[in-house]
Short mmCIF file of C-alpha atoms in Angstrom, two decimals:
data_model
loop_
_atom_site.label_atom_id
_atom_site.label_comp_id
_atom_site.label_asym_id
_atom_site.label_seq_id
_atom_site.Cartn_x
_atom_site.Cartn_y
_atom_site.Cartn_z
CA MET A 1453 25.10 14.39 45.41
CA ARG A 1454 21.53 13.63 46.58
CA ARG A 1455 20.56 14.75 50.07
CA PHE A 1456 21.16 12.03 52.64
CA THR A 1457 17.97 11.08 54.49
CA GLY A 1458 17.18 8.77 57.40
CA ARG A 1459 19.31 5.80 58.49
CA SER A 1460 19.63 7.05 62.07
CA ARG A 1461 19.71 3.53 63.53
CA ASP A 1462 22.28 2.38 60.96
CA MET A 1463 24.40 5.44 61.69
CA GLN A 1464 24.25 4.66 65.40
CA ARG A 1465 25.37 1.09 64.81
CA LEU A 1466 28.36 2.25 62.77
CA ARG A 1467 29.17 4.83 65.42
CA ARG A 1468 29.22 2.13 68.11
CA HIS A 1469 31.72 0.10 66.10
CA LEU A 1470 33.93 3.16 65.64
CA ASP A 1471 33.62 4.06 69.32
CA SER A 1472 34.90 0.59 70.17
CA VAL A 1473 37.96 1.20 67.99
CA THR A 1474 38.60 4.57 69.63
CA ARG A 1475 38.08 3.26 73.15
CA ASP A 1476 40.16 0.08 72.84
CA GLY A 1477 42.82 1.37 70.45
CA GLN A 1478 42.46 -1.78 68.35
CA GLY A 1479 41.16 -2.48 64.88
CA ARG A 1480 37.68 -3.80 64.18
CA LEU A 1481 36.71 -5.78 61.09
CA LEU A 1482 33.09 -5.20 60.04
CA SER A 1483 31.09 -6.95 57.32
CA VAL A 1484 28.23 -4.87 55.87
CA ARG A 1485 25.84 -6.79 53.65
CA GLY A 1486 22.48 -6.15 52.01
CA ARG A 1487 20.60 -6.32 48.74
CA ARG A 1488 22.13 -4.50 45.77
CA GLN A 1489 20.95 -0.86 45.59
CA ALA A 1490 19.84 -0.96 49.25
CA GLY A 1491 22.11 2.00 50.05
CA LYS A 1492 25.06 0.30 51.78
CA SER A 1493 27.84 2.22 50.04
CA ARG A 1494 26.04 5.55 50.39
CA LEU A 1495 25.48 4.93 54.09
CA VAL A 1496 29.10 4.01 54.80
CA THR A 1497 30.39 6.91 52.69
CA GLU A 1498 28.17 9.38 54.55
CA PHE A 1499 29.24 7.96 57.89
CA ALA A 1500 32.94 8.10 57.05
CA ASP A 1501 32.64 11.68 55.78
CA ARG A 1502 30.80 12.80 58.92
CA THR A 1503 33.55 11.46 61.18
CA LYS A 1504 36.16 13.71 59.50
CA LEU A 1505 38.68 10.91 60.08
CA PRO A 1506 41.37 9.82 57.61
CA GLN A 1507 39.82 7.28 55.26
CA PHE A 1508 40.46 5.07 52.27
CA PHE A 1509 37.57 3.80 50.14
CA PHE A 1510 38.18 1.22 47.41
CA THR A 1511 35.55 -0.45 45.21
CA GLY A 1512 36.15 -3.77 43.48
CA SER A 1513 35.33 -4.26 39.81
CA ARG A 1514 33.46 -7.22 38.43
CA LEU A 1515 35.51 -9.52 36.17
CA ALA A 1516 38.73 -7.56 36.77
CA ASN A 1517 41.88 -9.59 37.41
CA GLN A 1518 44.09 -9.26 40.47
CA LYS A 1519 46.78 -7.23 38.73
CA GLU A 1520 44.26 -4.66 37.51
CA GLU A 1521 42.62 -4.39 40.92
CA LEU A 1522 45.90 -3.90 42.79
CA SER A 1523 47.11 -1.32 40.29
CA ARG A 1524 43.91 0.67 40.75
CA LEU A 1525 44.06 0.22 44.53
CA ALA A 1526 47.55 1.74 44.65
CA MET A 1527 46.44 4.76 42.61
CA GLU A 1528 43.35 5.37 44.75
CA ALA A 1529 45.20 4.83 48.03
CA ALA A 1530 47.76 7.43 46.94
CA ARG A 1531 44.88 9.91 46.60
CA SER A 1532 43.24 8.98 49.91
CA SER A 1533 43.27 11.03 53.11
CA LEU A 1534 45.41 8.50 54.99
CA PRO A 1535 48.52 10.23 56.38
CA GLY A 1536 50.78 7.68 54.69
CA ALA A 1537 49.04 7.87 51.30
CA SER A 1538 52.33 8.85 49.63
CA LEU A 1539 53.66 5.34 50.35
CA PHE A 1540 51.53 4.12 47.44
CA GLU A 1541 52.93 6.57 44.88
CA GLY A 1542 54.65 4.73 42.04
CA VAL A 1543 54.26 1.37 43.80
CA THR A 1544 53.51 -1.85 41.92
CA LEU A 1545 51.73 -4.26 44.24
CA ASP A 1546 52.31 -7.93 43.48
CA GLY A 1547 49.71 -9.32 45.87
CA TRP A 1548 47.15 -8.55 48.54
CA ALA A 1549 49.55 -9.42 51.35
CA GLY A 1550 51.75 -6.51 50.32
CA ALA A 1551 48.72 -4.26 49.83
CA PHE A 1552 47.49 -4.90 53.37
CA GLN A 1553 50.97 -4.34 54.80
CA LEU A 1554 51.19 -0.99 53.03
CA ILE A 1555 47.68 0.02 54.16
CA ALA A 1556 48.72 -0.72 57.75
CA ALA A 1557 51.82 1.45 57.32
CA ALA A 1558 49.74 4.30 55.88
CA LEU A 1559 47.33 4.41 58.83
CA PRO A 1560 47.62 7.13 61.50
CA ASP A 1561 48.27 6.48 65.17
CA GLY A 1562 44.69 7.54 65.89
CA PRO A 1563 41.36 6.27 64.49
CA ALA A 1564 40.83 5.86 60.75
CA ILE A 1565 38.43 4.10 58.39
CA VAL A 1566 39.30 1.69 55.56
CA ILE A 1567 36.51 0.47 53.27
CA LEU A 1568 36.60 -2.31 50.67
CA ASP A 1569 33.37 -2.14 48.66
CA GLU A 1570 32.14 -4.98 46.41
CA PHE A 1571 34.25 -7.36 48.47
CA PRO A 1572 32.75 -10.48 46.80
CA TRP A 1573 34.02 -9.23 43.43
CA LEU A 1574 37.49 -8.74 44.89
CA CYS A 1575 37.35 -12.33 46.16
CA GLU A 1576 36.41 -13.53 42.66
CA SER A 1577 39.55 -11.98 41.21
CA THR A 1578 41.70 -13.31 44.07
CA PRO A 1579 40.43 -16.62 45.53
CA GLY A 1580 42.90 -16.40 48.42
CA LEU A 1581 41.91 -12.88 49.48
CA GLU A 1582 40.14 -13.95 52.68
CA GLY A 1583 43.24 -15.82 53.81
CA ALA A 1584 45.51 -12.90 52.96
CA LEU A 1585 43.30 -10.56 54.97
CA GLN A 1586 43.27 -12.98 57.91
CA VAL A 1587 47.07 -13.14 58.00
CA ALA A 1588 47.41 -9.36 57.70
CA TRP A 1589 44.75 -8.84 60.35
CA ASP A 1590 46.45 -11.10 62.84
CA ARG A 1591 49.92 -9.68 62.18
CA VAL A 1592 49.43 -5.94 61.78
CA LEU A 1593 45.93 -4.61 61.12
CA GLU A 1594 44.18 -5.59 64.34
CA ALA A 1595 46.82 -3.72 66.32
CA ARG A 1596 46.00 -0.46 64.48
CA PRO A 1597 43.01 1.67 65.61
CA ALA A 1598 41.11 1.45 62.33
CA LEU A 1599 37.55 0.45 61.46
CA PHE A 1600 37.99 -1.89 58.50
CA ILE A 1601 34.70 -2.29 56.60
CA LEU A 1602 33.92 -4.92 53.95
CA ILE A 1603 30.79 -4.22 51.88
CA GLY A 1604 29.02 -6.75 49.67
CA SER A 1605 25.71 -7.52 47.98
CA ASP A 1606 26.23 -11.28 47.62
CA ILE A 1607 24.36 -12.03 50.83
CA SER A 1608 25.20 -15.72 51.14
CA MET A 1609 28.91 -15.07 50.46
CA MET A 1610 29.07 -12.22 52.98
CA GLU A 1611 27.28 -14.32 55.59
CA ALA A 1612 29.79 -17.11 55.04
CA LEU A 1613 32.75 -14.85 55.95
CA SER A 1614 32.06 -15.35 59.64
CA THR A 1615 31.33 -19.09 59.56
CA TYR A 1616 33.47 -21.78 61.14
CA GLU A 1617 36.53 -22.93 59.16
CA ARG A 1618 36.58 -19.72 57.06
CA PRO A 1619 39.72 -17.58 57.49
CA LEU A 1620 37.94 -14.65 59.16
CA PHE A 1621 35.96 -16.74 61.64
CA GLY A 1622 36.03 -15.15 65.09
CA ARG A 1623 37.52 -11.92 63.75
CA ILE A 1624 34.63 -10.21 62.00
CA LYS A 1625 31.53 -8.36 63.19
CA GLU A 1626 28.41 -8.26 61.03
CA MET A 1627 25.89 -5.62 60.01
CA VAL A 1628 22.91 -5.87 57.65
CA VAL A 1629 21.70 -2.82 55.72
CA ASN A 1630 18.17 -3.07 54.38
CA PRO A 1631 16.35 -0.60 52.13
CA PHE A 1632 14.53 2.25 53.88
CA GLU A 1633 11.90 1.39 56.45
CA LEU A 1634 8.51 3.06 56.12
CA ALA A 1635 9.24 6.18 58.19
CA ASP A 1636 12.45 6.89 56.25
CA THR A 1637 10.64 6.37 52.95
CA ALA A 1638 7.98 8.87 54.05
CA ALA A 1639 10.71 11.40 54.88
CA MET A 1640 12.59 10.74 51.66
CA ILE A 1641 9.63 11.31 49.33
CA GLY A 1642 8.31 14.26 51.34
CA ALA A 1643 4.71 13.04 51.28
CA SER A 1644 2.20 14.93 53.42
CA ASP A 1645 -0.38 12.15 53.07
CA PRO A 1646 0.57 9.04 55.10
CA ALA A 1647 -1.40 6.81 52.72
CA VAL A 1648 0.79 7.97 49.82
CA ALA A 1649 3.90 7.13 51.85
CA VAL A 1650 2.60 3.59 52.40
CA ASP A 1651 1.96 3.28 48.65
CA ALA A 1652 5.51 4.46 48.03
CA GLN A 1653 6.90 1.78 50.34
CA LEU A 1654 4.98 -0.93 48.48
CA ILE A 1655 6.23 0.33 45.11
CA THR A 1656 9.82 1.41 45.82
CA GLY A 1657 10.55 -1.08 48.59
CA GLY A 1658 12.44 1.71 50.30
CA TYR A 1659 15.29 1.60 47.77
CA PRO A 1660 16.86 5.06 48.17
CA ARG A 1661 17.54 5.56 44.47
CA ILE A 1662 13.89 4.97 43.56
CA CYS A 1663 12.56 6.97 46.50
CA ALA A 1664 14.59 9.95 45.31
CA GLU A 1665 12.71 9.83 42.00
CA TRP A 1666 9.33 10.02 43.75
CA ARG A 1667 9.83 13.63 44.84
CA GLY A 1668 7.40 15.79 42.92
CA ALA A 1669 4.90 12.99 42.29
CA SER A 1670 1.64 13.66 44.12
CA ASP A 1671 0.62 10.02 44.39
CA ALA A 1672 1.26 6.53 43.05
CA GLN A 1673 -0.56 7.13 39.77
CA ALA A 1674 1.54 10.21 39.01
CA PHE A 1675 4.70 8.26 39.84
CA PHE A 1676 3.68 5.43 37.50
CA GLY A 1677 3.17 7.95 34.71
CA GLN A 1678 6.62 9.48 35.23
CA GLN A 1679 8.59 6.26 35.51
CA LEU A 1680 6.93 4.04 32.90
CA SER A 1681 7.38 6.63 30.15
CA ASP A 1682 11.17 6.09 30.28
CA GLU A 1683 12.54 2.58 29.66
CA ASN A 1684 15.69 3.53 31.62
CA SER A 1685 13.93 4.98 34.65
CA ASP A 1686 15.05 3.84 38.09
CA LEU A 1687 11.75 2.05 38.74
CA ILE A 1688 12.55 -0.18 35.77
CA ASP A 1689 16.35 -0.35 35.93
CA VAL A 1690 16.93 -1.18 39.60
CA GLY A 1691 14.86 -4.36 39.47
CA ARG A 1692 16.42 -5.43 36.21
CA ASN A 1693 19.92 -4.90 37.62
CA VAL A 1694 19.21 -6.61 40.95
CA LEU A 1695 17.83 -9.72 39.27
CA ALA A 1696 20.64 -9.82 36.69
CA ALA A 1697 23.22 -9.67 39.48
CA GLU A 1698 21.51 -12.41 41.51
CA PHE A 1699 20.53 -14.95 38.85
CA PRO A 1700 21.64 -16.33 35.49
CA PRO A 1701 18.68 -15.92 33.08
CA ASP A 1702 18.30 -19.68 32.52
CA LEU A 1703 18.29 -20.65 36.19
CA GLN A 1704 15.20 -22.61 37.21
CA ALA A 1705 14.96 -20.62 40.44
CA THR A 1706 14.50 -17.49 38.33
CA ARG A 1707 11.43 -19.00 36.71
CA VAL A 1708 10.04 -20.03 40.10
CA LEU A 1709 10.65 -16.52 41.49
CA THR A 1710 8.85 -14.99 38.51
CA VAL A 1711 5.84 -17.23 39.10
CA ILE A 1712 5.71 -16.31 42.80
CA GLY A 1713 6.03 -12.65 41.87
CA GLY A 1714 3.11 -13.11 39.51
CA GLY A 1715 0.89 -14.03 42.44
CA LYS A 1716 1.08 -17.83 42.74
CA ARG A 1717 1.70 -18.69 46.39
CA THR A 1718 1.13 -22.42 47.00
CA ASN A 1719 3.40 -25.33 46.07
CA LYS A 1720 0.76 -26.74 43.74
CA LYS A 1721 0.11 -23.52 41.83
CA ILE A 1722 3.80 -22.64 41.57
CA ALA A 1723 4.65 -26.09 40.21
CA GLU A 1724 1.81 -25.95 37.67
CA VAL A 1725 2.68 -22.54 36.26
CA ALA A 1726 6.47 -22.95 36.39
CA GLY A 1727 6.30 -26.46 34.95
CA VAL A 1728 8.57 -27.84 37.67
CA ARG A 1729 8.35 -31.19 39.42
CA GLU A 1730 8.22 -31.55 43.19
CA ALA A 1731 11.90 -32.26 43.94
CA PRO A 1732 13.38 -29.55 41.65
CA LEU A 1733 10.77 -27.11 42.98
CA ALA A 1734 11.84 -27.82 46.56
CA ARG A 1735 15.47 -27.11 45.61
CA SER A 1736 14.54 -23.85 43.88
CA LEU A 1737 12.44 -22.71 46.83
CA GLU A 1738 15.32 -23.47 49.20
CA THR A 1739 17.73 -21.49 47.01
CA LEU A 1740 15.36 -18.53 46.89
CA ARG A 1741 14.68 -18.65 50.62
CA GLU A 1742 18.04 -19.55 52.16
CA ALA A 1743 20.78 -18.55 49.71
CA LYS A 1744 19.16 -15.57 47.98
CA ARG A 1745 16.75 -14.33 50.68
CA MET A 1746 14.34 -13.53 47.86
CA ILE A 1747 11.19 -15.17 49.20
CA ALA A 1748 9.42 -15.43 52.53
CA VAL A 1749 7.24 -18.29 53.72
CA ASP A 1750 4.04 -17.64 55.65
CA ARG A 1751 2.18 -20.34 57.58
CA PRO A 1752 -1.27 -20.17 59.20
CA VAL A 1753 -0.95 -18.94 62.77
CA SER A 1754 -3.27 -20.57 65.30
CA LEU A 1755 -3.27 -22.75 68.40
CA ARG A 1756 -3.31 -25.79 66.10
CA PRO A 1757 -0.30 -25.43 63.80
CA ARG A 1758 -0.66 -26.74 60.27
CA ASN A 1759 1.93 -26.99 57.50
CA ASP A 1760 0.21 -25.12 54.68
CA PRO A 1761 2.91 -22.72 53.43
CA ARG A 1762 2.30 -19.73 51.20
CA TYR A 1763 5.22 -18.07 49.45
CA ARG A 1764 5.74 -14.43 48.58
CA VAL A 1765 8.55 -12.25 47.29
CA ALA A 1766 10.10 -10.83 50.47
CA ASP A 1767 11.17 -7.52 48.93
CA SER A 1768 8.11 -5.35 48.21
CA TYR A 1769 9.80 -3.53 45.31
CA LEU A 1770 10.88 -6.74 43.60
CA ARG A 1771 7.41 -8.12 44.18
CA PHE A 1772 5.95 -5.07 42.41
CA TRP A 1773 8.58 -5.28 39.66
CA LEU A 1774 7.91 -8.97 38.96
CA ARG A 1775 4.15 -8.41 38.95
CA PHE A 1776 4.02 -5.34 36.73
CA ILE A 1777 7.35 -4.16 35.30
CA GLY A 1778 8.98 -7.39 34.12
CA PRO A 1779 6.01 -8.52 32.01
CA SER A 1780 5.70 -5.01 30.53
CA LEU A 1781 9.32 -4.59 29.40
CA PRO A 1782 8.62 -5.58 25.77
CA ASP A 1783 5.82 -2.99 25.50
CA ILE A 1784 7.95 -0.29 27.13
CA ALA A 1785 10.92 -1.09 24.87
CA ARG A 1786 8.81 -0.79 21.70
CA GLY A 1787 7.49 2.60 22.69
CA ARG A 1788 4.13 1.58 24.16
CA PRO A 1789 4.45 2.49 27.84
CA ASP A 1790 0.76 3.39 27.73
CA LEU A 1791 -0.08 -0.33 27.70
CA ALA A 1792 2.08 -0.95 30.75
CA LEU A 1793 0.58 2.07 32.50
CA GLU A 1794 -2.95 0.89 31.76
CA ARG A 1795 -2.24 -2.53 33.29
CA VAL A 1796 -0.66 -1.07 36.42
CA ARG A 1797 -3.47 1.42 36.97
CA HIS A 1798 -6.14 -1.25 36.44
CA TRP A 1799 -4.67 -3.87 38.78
CA TRP A 1800 -2.99 -1.62 41.34
CA PRO A 1801 -5.91 -1.34 43.84
CA GLU A 1802 -6.36 -5.12 44.00
CA TYR A 1803 -2.61 -5.76 44.16
CA ARG A 1804 -2.10 -3.14 46.86
CA GLY A 1805 -4.74 -4.72 49.09
CA ARG A 1806 -2.66 -7.90 49.30
CA ALA A 1807 0.80 -6.35 49.13
CA VAL A 1808 0.22 -4.14 52.18
CA GLU A 1809 -0.58 -7.09 54.48
CA PRO A 1810 3.02 -8.06 55.44
CA LEU A 1811 3.86 -4.41 56.12
CA VAL A 1812 0.78 -4.05 58.32
CA ARG A 1813 1.70 -7.11 60.37
CA GLN A 1814 5.30 -5.98 60.82
CA SER A 1815 4.08 -2.54 61.90
CA LEU A 1816 1.60 -3.96 64.40
CA GLU A 1817 4.33 -6.07 65.97
CA ARG A 1818 6.26 -2.87 66.63
CA ILE A 1819 3.19 -1.03 67.93
CA ALA A 1820 2.37 -3.93 70.27
CA ALA A 1821 5.28 -3.05 72.54
CA THR A 1822 3.44 0.04 73.83
CA ASP A 1823 -0.22 -0.40 72.78
CA PRO A 1824 -2.48 -2.00 75.44
CA VAL A 1825 -4.97 -3.12 72.78
CA LEU A 1826 -2.25 -5.34 71.32
CA ALA A 1827 -1.02 -6.57 74.72
CA GLY A 1828 -0.17 -10.25 74.60
CA ALA A 1829 0.43 -10.21 70.86
CA GLY A 1830 4.14 -10.97 70.66
CA VAL A 1831 3.81 -12.21 67.10
CA ILE A 1832 1.36 -11.05 64.42
CA GLY A 1833 0.49 -13.47 61.63
CA ALA A 1834 -2.52 -14.57 59.60
CA TYR A 1835 -4.73 -17.63 59.42
CA TRP A 1836 -6.29 -19.53 56.53
CA THR A 1837 -7.79 -22.94 55.91
CA ARG A 1838 -6.47 -25.29 53.27
CA ALA A 1839 -9.51 -24.59 51.12
CA SER A 1840 -9.07 -20.82 51.70
CA ASP A 1841 -12.75 -20.52 52.64
CA VAL A 1842 -11.68 -18.94 55.94
CA GLU A 1843 -9.02 -16.22 56.03
CA VAL A 1844 -8.14 -13.95 58.94
CA ASP A 1845 -5.74 -11.14 58.03
CA ILE A 1846 -4.44 -10.49 61.56
CA VAL A 1847 -3.87 -13.06 64.29
CA GLY A 1848 -1.88 -11.86 67.30
CA VAL A 1849 -0.49 -14.68 69.46
CA ASP A 1850 1.75 -14.80 72.49
CA GLN A 1851 4.54 -16.63 70.65
CA TRP A 1852 5.19 -18.50 67.41
CA PRO A 1853 5.69 -21.34 66.93
CA GLY A 1854 4.00 -22.91 69.93
CA ALA A 1855 1.24 -20.34 70.41
CA ARG A 1856 -0.73 -20.79 73.62
CA SER A 1857 -3.15 -17.87 73.39
CA ILE A 1858 -4.66 -15.56 70.79
CA ALA A 1859 -4.84 -11.96 71.99
CA VAL A 1860 -5.98 -10.14 68.86
CA VAL A 1861 -7.87 -10.90 65.67
CA GLY A 1862 -8.29 -8.35 62.91
CA SER A 1863 -8.97 -7.44 59.32
CA ILE A 1864 -7.09 -5.29 56.78
CA LYS A 1865 -9.12 -3.21 54.31
CA TRP A 1866 -6.89 -1.00 52.17
CA ARG A 1867 -9.55 0.59 49.96
CA GLU A 1868 -9.12 3.99 48.35
CA HIS A 1869 -12.20 5.62 49.85
CA ALA A 1870 -14.46 3.16 51.72
CA PRO A 1871 -13.78 2.78 55.46
CA PHE A 1872 -13.87 -0.42 57.47
CA ASP A 1873 -17.60 -0.70 58.23
CA ARG A 1874 -20.18 -2.90 59.94
CA GLN A 1875 -20.31 -5.33 57.03
CA ASP A 1876 -16.56 -5.83 57.26
CA LEU A 1877 -16.89 -6.37 61.00
CA ALA A 1878 -19.63 -8.96 60.48
CA ALA A 1879 -17.42 -10.85 58.02
CA LEU A 1880 -14.50 -10.72 60.46
CA SER A 1881 -16.70 -12.11 63.25
CA VAL A 1882 -17.74 -15.05 61.07
CA HIS A 1883 -14.14 -15.91 60.25
CA GLN A 1884 -13.13 -15.44 63.89
CA SER A 1885 -15.62 -18.16 64.87
CA HIS A 1886 -13.68 -20.64 62.71
CA LEU A 1887 -10.34 -19.82 64.35
CA PRO A 1888 -9.71 -22.16 67.30
CA GLY A 1889 -9.04 -20.32 70.55
CA ALA A 1890 -10.01 -16.87 69.25
CA ASP A 1891 -13.40 -16.47 70.96
CA SER A 1892 -12.18 -13.92 73.51
CA ALA A 1893 -9.64 -12.17 71.27
CA ARG A 1894 -9.88 -8.39 70.90
CA LEU A 1895 -11.02 -7.21 67.46
CA ILE A 1896 -9.05 -4.61 65.51
CA ALA A 1897 -9.19 -3.14 62.02
CA VAL A 1898 -6.48 -1.66 59.81
CA SER A 1899 -7.86 0.57 57.09
CA ARG A 1900 -6.55 3.05 54.56
CA SER A 1901 -9.73 5.12 54.80
CA GLY A 1902 -10.78 5.02 58.43
CA CYS A 1903 -13.04 2.82 60.51
CA THR A 1904 -16.76 3.26 61.31
CA ALA A 1905 -17.34 -0.15 62.95
CA ASP A 1906 -17.26 -0.88 66.67
CA VAL A 1907 -13.87 -2.55 67.18
CA HIS A 1908 -11.40 -2.29 70.03
CA ARG A 1909 -9.23 -0.06 67.88
CA GLY A 1910 -8.77 0.98 64.29
CA TYR A 1911 -5.35 1.72 62.78
CA GLY A 1912 -4.52 3.76 59.70
CA PRO A 1913 -1.56 4.79 57.51
CA ALA A 1914 -0.24 7.32 60.04
CA ASP A 1915 -0.11 4.62 62.73
CA LEU A 1916 1.94 2.39 60.46
CA ILE A 1917 4.46 5.16 59.80
CA ASP A 1918 4.69 6.04 63.50
CA ALA A 1919 5.53 2.41 64.25
CA TRP A 1920 8.82 2.81 62.37
CA ARG A 1921 9.87 6.13 63.90
CA SER A 1922 11.21 4.70 67.15
#
């Protein structure tokens, strides 16, 4: 099995839930959700193994029926480390109510861990599963000192478990597992150059399976060469599998997502390229934003709020995949990965300059807690005019929405070799003059290759990584 890296905060959160079980002597029901391939199952498995406690781990199968699932559950429970595992030997379970009763009987008097992975698939095979779990929880399971974990990648379904009028309302705790953050990605790929680690985050999105493939690649270009030469590489397969699991191929929202991933960010441009009218587009955008969590919406941050949204793919790996990998699949499949590689290498510097901006802003928000230069910048956003003739990469305000003061204004230049220089500073000053309320704001620069201009502070790749270490 691959070496387990990072996830210290996630491990601590799981440990707190288990400590509650141990301290109170009562069961705890925990929902763990996150994007497919984000590393949820690996995290929970590693945590359970480290505790050395009795455990039972069961994974649901897609499209299996209830009888098949329960038969497999009995066989796997009989092989588990629960002290009463032998209770499942030769048993034919006729429903989930009986399964939960038997699990309760197999638990020890002390702490234990029970995990149901792919819980949404189990619910598909048994529509009444939530209700059966609620009854078993109230009658027997809550009284046993076990951490009962439900794992799922259907984010909207897993979120709904804890909502009002659902069977598990008021009984379940929640935990979200995201792909690796920047510092964990840097550790996973073993990069000595912080700039390479930032590139890796933009390409892999922190998906552990893809990060593991980076080891041995000196930089992004070497990684592209390795991965695009194999049509079944993880860089190609993970995105294909995530999208296939989330969307039917003919769904209109899929087309809209593809257009956004291709670089179209405004309502007008998305509608034109996707060929979608205003009302259907609004529905697709809502699906992608609320139900699927696939896109993020940015709005210009200033003291005079304006509704001029720009859309982007929230997941940096899926954004990269939709921009470069998806359109290249036919070439890769017919044995011409060189064409795909040529496109990626040609457009990568320009793409990277835009793709890094959300990561920079998120990192600066974390740095602001301890950096006096960023004092007063509770939220970091960007500003643009409707005509896009004025764009400010970094706008740090006291709060958003409802900003009352602008503390920081800055520019992001993520060039391979050229530093942020006096010409860049002059351009930033011009744009600053068009931003209402920014006259006294401190000026900062974020650059891949250093800063030679006179700003309050310059930040680089190492600063971004350090922001995610705490």
